[in-house]
Structures are given as C-alpha cells and as structure tokens.
Amino acid sequence: VADFVGADRGLKRLSLTRLDELPLQPLDGARGPGLAGTATLRDALSTMLSEGSRVVLVLDGDGEPHGSLSLDVLVDRLSS
C-alpha cells in the first residue's frame, strides 16, 4: 500500500482535512493570512510557505476570523 500511495502520502493526507473540521487555536492577537474554513490543511501549508507566516487565520462564512492554525499544530497533525 505504501508503494501505491507514494512517498508524499503525508502531503496527500493534508488535502483530506478541512480547517473547519479541526479544533482551532484562539486568536489571542494572532496575525497572518486568512483562509476560509473550507480550505484544506494543504492549502494552509501552501499559504504559510508562500506568505512566510507560521499562522493562518481561519475565517467563518462572513469572512471574520474565528480561530487560528499554527505551523506547529499542522506539523503535529501530519505526523499523527
């Protein structure tokens, strides 16, 4: 199965989880680019890398931030 899925199976798993499916961290003054809750963990990682940020703000349906996701949490999620 591992050969079939490939070496990048961890990255593929990131595209299966949406941000609004996760327990988010409180905003607590967090700053970073915003993503809709329907975005995936893969989208979050891509945004963090392209924007040079360690945090993304997760936006609700009205475009308002309601939580954050840090790179550390994303990496923990990837390794579990």
Backbone atoms as SQL, in Angstrom:
CREATE TABLE atoms (id INTEGER PRIMARY KEY, chain TEXT, resi INTEGER, resn TEXT, atom TEXT, x REAL, y REAL, z REAL);
INSERT INTO atoms VALUES
  (1, 'A', 1, 'VAL', 'N', 0.825, -1.188, 0.000),
  (2, 'A', 1, 'VAL', 'CA', 0.000, 0.000, 0.000),
  (3, 'A', 1, 'VAL', 'C', 0.875, 1.260, 0.000),
  (4, 'A', 2, 'ALA', 'N', 1.931, 1.261, 0.810),
  (5, 'A', 2, 'ALA', 'CA', 2.814, 2.436, 0.877),
  (6, 'A', 2, 'ALA', 'C', 3.412, 2.750, -0.488),
  (7, 'A', 3, 'ASP', 'N', 3.788, 1.703, -1.250),
  (8, 'A', 3, 'ASP', 'CA', 4.336, 1.936, -2.589),
  (9, 'A', 3, 'ASP', 'C', 3.291, 2.549, -3.511),
  (10, 'A', 4, 'PHE', 'N', 2.052, 2.085, -3.381),
  (11, 'A', 4, 'PHE', 'CA', 0.980, 2.603, -4.226),
  (12, 'A', 4, 'PHE', 'C', 0.684, 4.063, -3.900),
  (13, 'A', 5, 'VAL', 'N', 0.589, 4.393, -2.624),
  (14, 'A', 5, 'VAL', 'CA', 0.264, 5.752, -2.196),
  (15, 'A', 5, 'VAL', 'C', 1.411, 6.692, -2.501),
  (16, 'A', 6, 'GLY', 'N', 2.647, 6.224, -2.337),
  (17, 'A', 6, 'GLY', 'CA', 3.805, 7.030, -2.675),
  (18, 'A', 6, 'GLY', 'C', 4.437, 7.706, -1.488),
  (19, 'A', 7, 'ALA', 'N', 5.593, 8.264, -1.744),
  (20, 'A', 7, 'ALA', 'CA', 6.386, 8.895, -0.689),
  (21, 'A', 7, 'ALA', 'C', 5.727, 10.155, -0.148),
  (22, 'A', 8, 'ASP', 'N', 4.892, 10.805, -0.935),
  (23, 'A', 8, 'ASP', 'CA', 4.266, 12.049, -0.480),
  (24, 'A', 8, 'ASP', 'C', 2.883, 11.816, 0.130),
  (25, 'A', 9, 'ARG', 'N', 2.667, 10.627, 0.684),
  (26, 'A', 9, 'ARG', 'CA', 1.346, 10.308, 1.233),
  (27, 'A', 9, 'ARG', 'C', 0.955, 11.242, 2.373),
  (28, 'A', 10, 'GLY', 'N', 1.939, 11.751, 3.129),
  (29, 'A', 10, 'GLY', 'CA', 1.637, 12.712, 4.189),
  (30, 'A', 10, 'GLY', 'C', 1.030, 13.977, 3.615),
  (31, 'A', 11, 'LEU', 'N', 1.610, 14.466, 2.530),
  (32, 'A', 11, 'LEU', 'CA', 1.062, 15.663, 1.879),
  (33, 'A', 11, 'LEU', 'C', -0.316, 15.395, 1.290),
  (34, 'A', 12, 'LYS', 'N', -0.509, 14.206, 0.756),
  (35, 'A', 12, 'LYS', 'CA', -1.823, 13.862, 0.210),
  (36, 'A', 12, 'LYS', 'C', -2.871, 13.857, 1.313),
  (37, 'A', 13, 'ARG', 'N', -2.497, 13.382, 2.510),
  (38, 'A', 13, 'ARG', 'CA', -3.435, 13.366, 3.644),
  (39, 'A', 13, 'ARG', 'C', -3.864, 14.776, 4.017),
  (40, 'A', 14, 'LEU', 'N', -2.969, 15.755, 3.833),
  (41, 'A', 14, 'LEU', 'CA', -3.314, 17.133, 4.176),
  (42, 'A', 14, 'LEU', 'C', -4.489, 17.656, 3.358),
  (43, 'A', 15, 'SER', 'N', -4.666, 17.139, 2.161),
  (44, 'A', 15, 'SER', 'CA', -5.751, 17.625, 1.314),
  (45, 'A', 15, 'SER', 'C', -7.099, 17.004, 1.683),
  (46, 'A', 16, 'LEU', 'N', -7.104, 16.093, 2.649),
  (47, 'A', 16, 'LEU', 'CA', -8.351, 15.432, 3.043),
  (48, 'A', 16, 'LEU', 'C', -9.032, 16.089, 4.240),
  (49, 'A', 17, 'THR', 'N', -8.341, 16.981, 4.926),
  (50, 'A', 17, 'THR', 'CA', -8.889, 17.598, 6.128),
  (51, 'A', 17, 'THR', 'C', -9.114, 19.085, 5.917),
  (52, 'A', 18, 'ARG', 'N', -10.332, 19.516, 6.181),
  (53, 'A', 18, 'ARG', 'CA', -10.675, 20.933, 6.070),
  (54, 'A', 18, 'ARG', 'C', -10.385, 21.635, 7.393),
  (55, 'A', 19, 'LEU', 'N', -10.092, 22.910, 7.310),
  (56, 'A', 19, 'LEU', 'CA', -9.775, 23.683, 8.504),
  (57, 'A', 19, 'LEU', 'C', -10.945, 23.735, 9.475),
  (58, 'A', 20, 'ASP', 'N', -12.180, 23.780, 8.954),
  (59, 'A', 20, 'ASP', 'CA', -13.336, 23.851, 9.848),
  (60, 'A', 20, 'ASP', 'C', -13.659, 22.523, 10.521),
  (61, 'A', 21, 'GLU', 'N', -12.888, 21.484, 10.238),
  (62, 'A', 21, 'GLU', 'CA', -13.051, 20.189, 10.892),
  (63, 'A', 21, 'GLU', 'C', -12.115, 20.033, 12.090),
  (64, 'A', 22, 'LEU', 'N', -11.264, 21.029, 12.317),
  (65, 'A', 22, 'LEU', 'CA', -10.244, 20.940, 13.358),
  (66, 'A', 22, 'LEU', 'C', -10.604, 21.796, 14.565),
  (67, 'A', 23, 'PRO', 'N', -10.113, 21.390, 15.736),
  (68, 'A', 23, 'PRO', 'CA', -10.197, 22.312, 16.867),
  (69, 'A', 23, 'PRO', 'C', -9.153, 23.409, 16.637),
  (70, 'A', 24, 'LEU', 'N', -9.606, 24.624, 16.557),
  (71, 'A', 24, 'LEU', 'CA', -8.709, 25.744, 16.253),
  (72, 'A', 24, 'LEU', 'C', -8.180, 26.373, 17.527),
  (73, 'A', 25, 'GLN', 'N', -7.063, 27.034, 17.383),
  (74, 'A', 25, 'GLN', 'CA', -6.482, 27.775, 18.486),
  (75, 'A', 25, 'GLN', 'C', -7.197, 29.128, 18.583),
  (76, 'A', 26, 'PRO', 'N', -7.252, 29.704, 19.789),
  (77, 'A', 26, 'PRO', 'CA', -7.862, 31.037, 19.908),
  (78, 'A', 26, 'PRO', 'C', -7.036, 32.073, 19.153),
  (79, 'A', 27, 'LEU', 'N', -7.676, 33.160, 18.787),
  (80, 'A', 27, 'LEU', 'CA', -6.982, 34.208, 18.039),
  (81, 'A', 27, 'LEU', 'C', -5.893, 34.862, 18.881),
  (82, 'A', 28, 'ASP', 'N', -6.204, 35.264, 20.091),
  (83, 'A', 28, 'ASP', 'CA', -5.216, 35.848, 21.015),
  (84, 'A', 28, 'ASP', 'C', -4.215, 36.768, 20.320),
  (85, 'A', 29, 'GLY', 'N', -4.707, 37.631, 19.454),
  (86, 'A', 29, 'GLY', 'CA', -3.832, 38.582, 18.774),
  (87, 'A', 29, 'GLY', 'C', -3.030, 37.996, 17.622),
  (88, 'A', 30, 'ALA', 'N', -3.328, 36.754, 17.239),
  (89, 'A', 30, 'ALA', 'CA', -2.596, 36.118, 16.134),
  (90, 'A', 30, 'ALA', 'C', -2.754, 36.948, 14.869),
  (91, 'A', 31, 'ARG', 'N', -1.675, 37.008, 14.109),
  (92, 'A', 31, 'ARG', 'CA', -1.677, 37.716, 12.834),
  (93, 'A', 31, 'ARG', 'C', -1.189, 36.770, 11.754),
  (94, 'A', 32, 'GLY', 'N', -1.820, 36.862, 10.611),
  (95, 'A', 32, 'GLY', 'CA', -1.415, 36.038, 9.491),
  (96, 'A', 32, 'GLY', 'C', -2.447, 36.123, 8.390),
  (97, 'A', 33, 'PRO', 'N', -2.180, 35.466, 7.282),
  (98, 'A', 33, 'PRO', 'CA', -3.140, 35.457, 6.181),
  (99, 'A', 33, 'PRO', 'C', -4.393, 34.682, 6.584),
  (100, 'A', 34, 'GLY', 'N', -5.506, 35.023, 5.982),
  (101, 'A', 34, 'GLY', 'CA', -6.761, 34.359, 6.284),
  (102, 'A', 34, 'GLY', 'C', -7.149, 33.357, 5.223),
  (103, 'A', 35, 'LEU', 'N', -7.769, 32.277, 5.683),
  (104, 'A', 35, 'LEU', 'CA', -8.291, 31.249, 4.786),
  (105, 'A', 35, 'LEU', 'C', -9.696, 30.871, 5.230),
  (106, 'A', 36, 'ALA', 'N', -10.542, 30.564, 4.281),
  (107, 'A', 36, 'ALA', 'CA', -11.890, 30.091, 4.598),
  (108, 'A', 36, 'ALA', 'C', -11.809, 28.755, 5.329),
  (109, 'A', 37, 'GLY', 'N', -12.787, 28.498, 6.158),
  (110, 'A', 37, 'GLY', 'CA', -12.833, 27.230, 6.878),
  (111, 'A', 37, 'GLY', 'C', -12.917, 26.028, 5.957),
  (112, 'A', 38, 'THR', 'N', -13.356, 26.227, 4.726),
  (113, 'A', 38, 'THR', 'CA', -13.457, 25.130, 3.760),
  (114, 'A', 38, 'THR', 'C', -12.118, 24.785, 3.117),
  (115, 'A', 39, 'ALA', 'N', -11.100, 25.612, 3.365),
  (116, 'A', 39, 'ALA', 'CA', -9.754, 25.325, 2.837),
  (117, 'A', 39, 'ALA', 'C', -9.202, 24.083, 3.545),
  (118, 'A', 40, 'THR', 'N', -8.260, 23.435, 2.913),
  (119, 'A', 40, 'THR', 'CA', -7.673, 22.218, 3.480),
  (120, 'A', 40, 'THR', 'C', -6.363, 22.529, 4.199),
  (121, 'A', 41, 'LEU', 'N', -5.897, 21.546, 4.940),
  (122, 'A', 41, 'LEU', 'CA', -4.595, 21.679, 5.582),
  (123, 'A', 41, 'LEU', 'C', -3.499, 21.897, 4.544),
  (124, 'A', 42, 'ARG', 'N', -3.649, 21.298, 3.394),
  (125, 'A', 42, 'ARG', 'CA', -2.671, 21.506, 2.318),
  (126, 'A', 42, 'ARG', 'C', -2.674, 22.969, 1.865),
  (127, 'A', 43, 'ASP', 'N', -3.868, 23.551, 1.753),
  (128, 'A', 43, 'ASP', 'CA', -3.978, 24.973, 1.409),
  (129, 'A', 43, 'ASP', 'C', -3.300, 25.826, 2.479),
  (130, 'A', 44, 'ALA', 'N', -3.512, 25.459, 3.749),
  (131, 'A', 44, 'ALA', 'CA', -2.920, 26.217, 4.855),
  (132, 'A', 44, 'ALA', 'C', -1.399, 26.161, 4.787),
  (133, 'A', 45, 'LEU', 'N', -0.841, 24.975, 4.561),
  (134, 'A', 45, 'LEU', 'CA', 0.604, 24.835, 4.474),
  (135, 'A', 45, 'LEU', 'C', 1.147, 25.639, 3.296),
  (136, 'A', 46, 'SER', 'N', 0.486, 25.564, 2.173),
  (137, 'A', 46, 'SER', 'CA', 0.921, 26.321, 0.997),
  (138, 'A', 46, 'SER', 'C', 0.902, 27.823, 1.280),
  (139, 'A', 47, 'THR', 'N', -0.138, 28.285, 1.931),
  (140, 'A', 47, 'THR', 'CA', -0.247, 29.709, 2.262),
  (141, 'A', 47, 'THR', 'C', 0.852, 30.120, 3.227),
  (142, 'A', 48, 'MET', 'N', 1.086, 29.303, 4.243),
  (143, 'A', 48, 'MET', 'CA', 2.141, 29.622, 5.205),
  (144, 'A', 48, 'MET', 'C', 3.496, 29.736, 4.511),
  (145, 'A', 49, 'LEU', 'N', 3.785, 28.799, 3.637),
  (146, 'A', 49, 'LEU', 'CA', 5.076, 28.813, 2.935),
  (147, 'A', 49, 'LEU', 'C', 5.189, 29.999, 1.987),
  (148, 'A', 50, 'SER', 'N', 4.137, 30.277, 1.243),
  (149, 'A', 50, 'SER', 'CA', 4.218, 31.366, 0.259),
  (150, 'A', 50, 'SER', 'C', 4.176, 32.747, 0.914),
  (151, 'A', 51, 'GLU', 'N', 3.534, 32.860, 2.071),
  (152, 'A', 51, 'GLU', 'CA', 3.427, 34.150, 2.755),
  (153, 'A', 51, 'GLU', 'C', 4.497, 34.342, 3.827),
  (154, 'A', 52, 'GLY', 'N', 5.276, 33.297, 4.099),
  (155, 'A', 52, 'GLY', 'CA', 6.297, 33.392, 5.136),
  (156, 'A', 52, 'GLY', 'C', 5.707, 33.549, 6.525),
  (157, 'A', 53, 'SER', 'N', 4.577, 32.897, 6.763),
  (158, 'A', 53, 'SER', 'CA', 3.869, 33.011, 8.036),
  (159, 'A', 53, 'SER', 'C', 3.845, 31.659, 8.741),
  (160, 'A', 54, 'ARG', 'N', 3.842, 31.671, 10.051),
  (161, 'A', 54, 'ARG', 'CA', 3.729, 30.435, 10.835),
  (162, 'A', 54, 'ARG', 'C', 2.303, 30.215, 11.327),
  (163, 'A', 55, 'VAL', 'N', 1.379, 31.117, 10.924),
  (164, 'A', 55, 'VAL', 'CA', -0.014, 31.053, 11.371),
  (165, 'A', 55, 'VAL', 'C', -0.930, 31.452, 10.225),
  (166, 'A', 56, 'VAL', 'N', -2.083, 30.783, 10.133),
  (167, 'A', 56, 'VAL', 'CA', -3.167, 31.261, 9.278),
  (168, 'A', 56, 'VAL', 'C', -4.379, 31.490, 10.163),
  (169, 'A', 57, 'LEU', 'N', -5.137, 32.505, 9.817),
  (170, 'A', 57, 'LEU', 'CA', -6.393, 32.777, 10.497),
  (171, 'A', 57, 'LEU', 'C', -7.494, 32.067, 9.725),
  (172, 'A', 58, 'VAL', 'N', -8.351, 31.372, 10.434),
  (173, 'A', 58, 'VAL', 'CA', -9.447, 30.643, 9.795),
  (174, 'A', 58, 'VAL', 'C', -10.690, 31.522, 9.858),
  (175, 'A', 59, 'LEU', 'N', -11.262, 31.788, 8.685),
  (176, 'A', 59, 'LEU', 'CA', -12.375, 32.713, 8.551),
  (177, 'A', 59, 'LEU', 'C', -13.705, 31.971, 8.521),
  (178, 'A', 60, 'ASP', 'N', -14.715, 32.578, 9.144),
  (179, 'A', 60, 'ASP', 'CA', -16.048, 31.992, 9.103),
  (180, 'A', 60, 'ASP', 'C', -16.734, 32.381, 7.796),
  (181, 'A', 61, 'GLY', 'N', -17.993, 32.028, 7.661),
  (182, 'A', 61, 'GLY', 'CA', -18.745, 32.298, 6.437),
  (183, 'A', 61, 'GLY', 'C', -18.897, 33.774, 6.110),
  (184, 'A', 62, 'ASP', 'N', -18.747, 34.632, 7.126),
  (185, 'A', 62, 'ASP', 'CA', -18.834, 36.072, 6.907),
  (186, 'A', 62, 'ASP', 'C', -17.470, 36.706, 6.664),
  (187, 'A', 63, 'GLY', 'N', -16.429, 35.884, 6.586),
  (188, 'A', 63, 'GLY', 'CA', -15.084, 36.396, 6.342),
  (189, 'A', 63, 'GLY', 'C', -14.398, 36.934, 7.585),
  (190, 'A', 64, 'GLU', 'N', -14.970, 36.640, 8.753),
  (191, 'A', 64, 'GLU', 'CA', -14.390, 37.093, 10.013),
  (192, 'A', 64, 'GLU', 'C', -13.535, 35.983, 10.628),
  (193, 'A', 65, 'PRO', 'N', -12.378, 36.321, 11.170),
  (194, 'A', 65, 'PRO', 'CA', -11.541, 35.303, 11.809),
  (195, 'A', 65, 'PRO', 'C', -12.217, 34.740, 13.057),
  (196, 'A', 66, 'HIS', 'N', -12.198, 33.416, 13.181),
  (197, 'A', 66, 'HIS', 'CA', -12.777, 32.806, 14.382),
  (198, 'A', 66, 'HIS', 'C', -11.821, 31.833, 15.055),
  (199, 'A', 67, 'GLY', 'N', -10.642, 31.702, 14.548),
  (200, 'A', 67, 'GLY', 'CA', -9.631, 30.846, 15.152),
  (201, 'A', 67, 'GLY', 'C', -8.371, 30.886, 14.311),
  (202, 'A', 68, 'SER', 'N', -7.337, 30.236, 14.812),
  (203, 'A', 68, 'SER', 'CA', -6.076, 30.218, 14.075),
  (204, 'A', 68, 'SER', 'C', -5.516, 28.806, 14.037),
  (205, 'A', 69, 'LEU', 'N', -4.622, 28.599, 13.107),
  (206, 'A', 69, 'LEU', 'CA', -3.912, 27.334, 12.971),
  (207, 'A', 69, 'LEU', 'C', -2.437, 27.663, 12.810),
  (208, 'A', 70, 'SER', 'N', -1.612, 27.081, 13.665),
  (209, 'A', 70, 'SER', 'CA', -0.179, 27.339, 13.593),
  (210, 'A', 70, 'SER', 'C', 0.530, 26.238, 12.820),
  (211, 'A', 71, 'LEU', 'N', 1.705, 26.554, 12.354),
  (212, 'A', 71, 'LEU', 'CA', 2.522, 25.576, 11.654),
  (213, 'A', 71, 'LEU', 'C', 2.850, 24.398, 12.572),
  (214, 'A', 72, 'ASP', 'N', 3.095, 24.667, 13.843),
  (215, 'A', 72, 'ASP', 'CA', 3.408, 23.584, 14.785),
  (216, 'A', 72, 'ASP', 'C', 2.257, 22.591, 14.879),
  (217, 'A', 73, 'VAL', 'N', 1.022, 23.087, 14.969),
  (218, 'A', 73, 'VAL', 'CA', -0.140, 22.210, 15.035),
  (219, 'A', 73, 'VAL', 'C', -0.290, 21.434, 13.733),
  (220, 'A', 74, 'LEU', 'N', -0.061, 22.094, 12.615),
  (221, 'A', 74, 'LEU', 'CA', -0.164, 21.424, 11.324),
  (222, 'A', 74, 'LEU', 'C', 0.859, 20.293, 11.220),
  (223, 'A', 75, 'VAL', 'N', 2.078, 20.544, 11.649),
  (224, 'A', 75, 'VAL', 'CA', 3.126, 19.507, 11.608),
  (225, 'A', 75, 'VAL', 'C', 2.770, 18.350, 12.537),
  (226, 'A', 76, 'ASP', 'N', 2.247, 18.665, 13.725),
  (227, 'A', 76, 'ASP', 'CA', 1.802, 17.597, 14.629),
  (228, 'A', 76, 'ASP', 'C', 0.711, 16.756, 13.976),
  (229, 'A', 77, 'ARG', 'N', -0.203, 17.412, 13.307),
  (230, 'A', 77, 'ARG', 'CA', -1.304, 16.706, 12.625),
  (231, 'A', 77, 'ARG', 'C', -0.754, 15.798, 11.527),
  (232, 'A', 78, 'LEU', 'N', 0.251, 16.249, 10.833),
  (233, 'A', 78, 'LEU', 'CA', 0.861, 15.476, 9.757),
  (234, 'A', 78, 'LEU', 'C', 1.560, 14.227, 10.285),
  (235, 'A', 79, 'SER', 'N', 2.165, 14.346, 11.456),
  (236, 'A', 79, 'SER', 'CA', 2.918, 13.205, 11.998),
  (237, 'A', 79, 'SER', 'C', 2.047, 12.220, 12.758),
  (238, 'A', 80, 'SER', 'N', 0.764, 12.546, 12.961),
  (239, 'A', 80, 'SER', 'CA', -0.092, 11.607, 13.706),
  (240, 'A', 80, 'SER', 'C', -0.825, 10.673, 12.785);
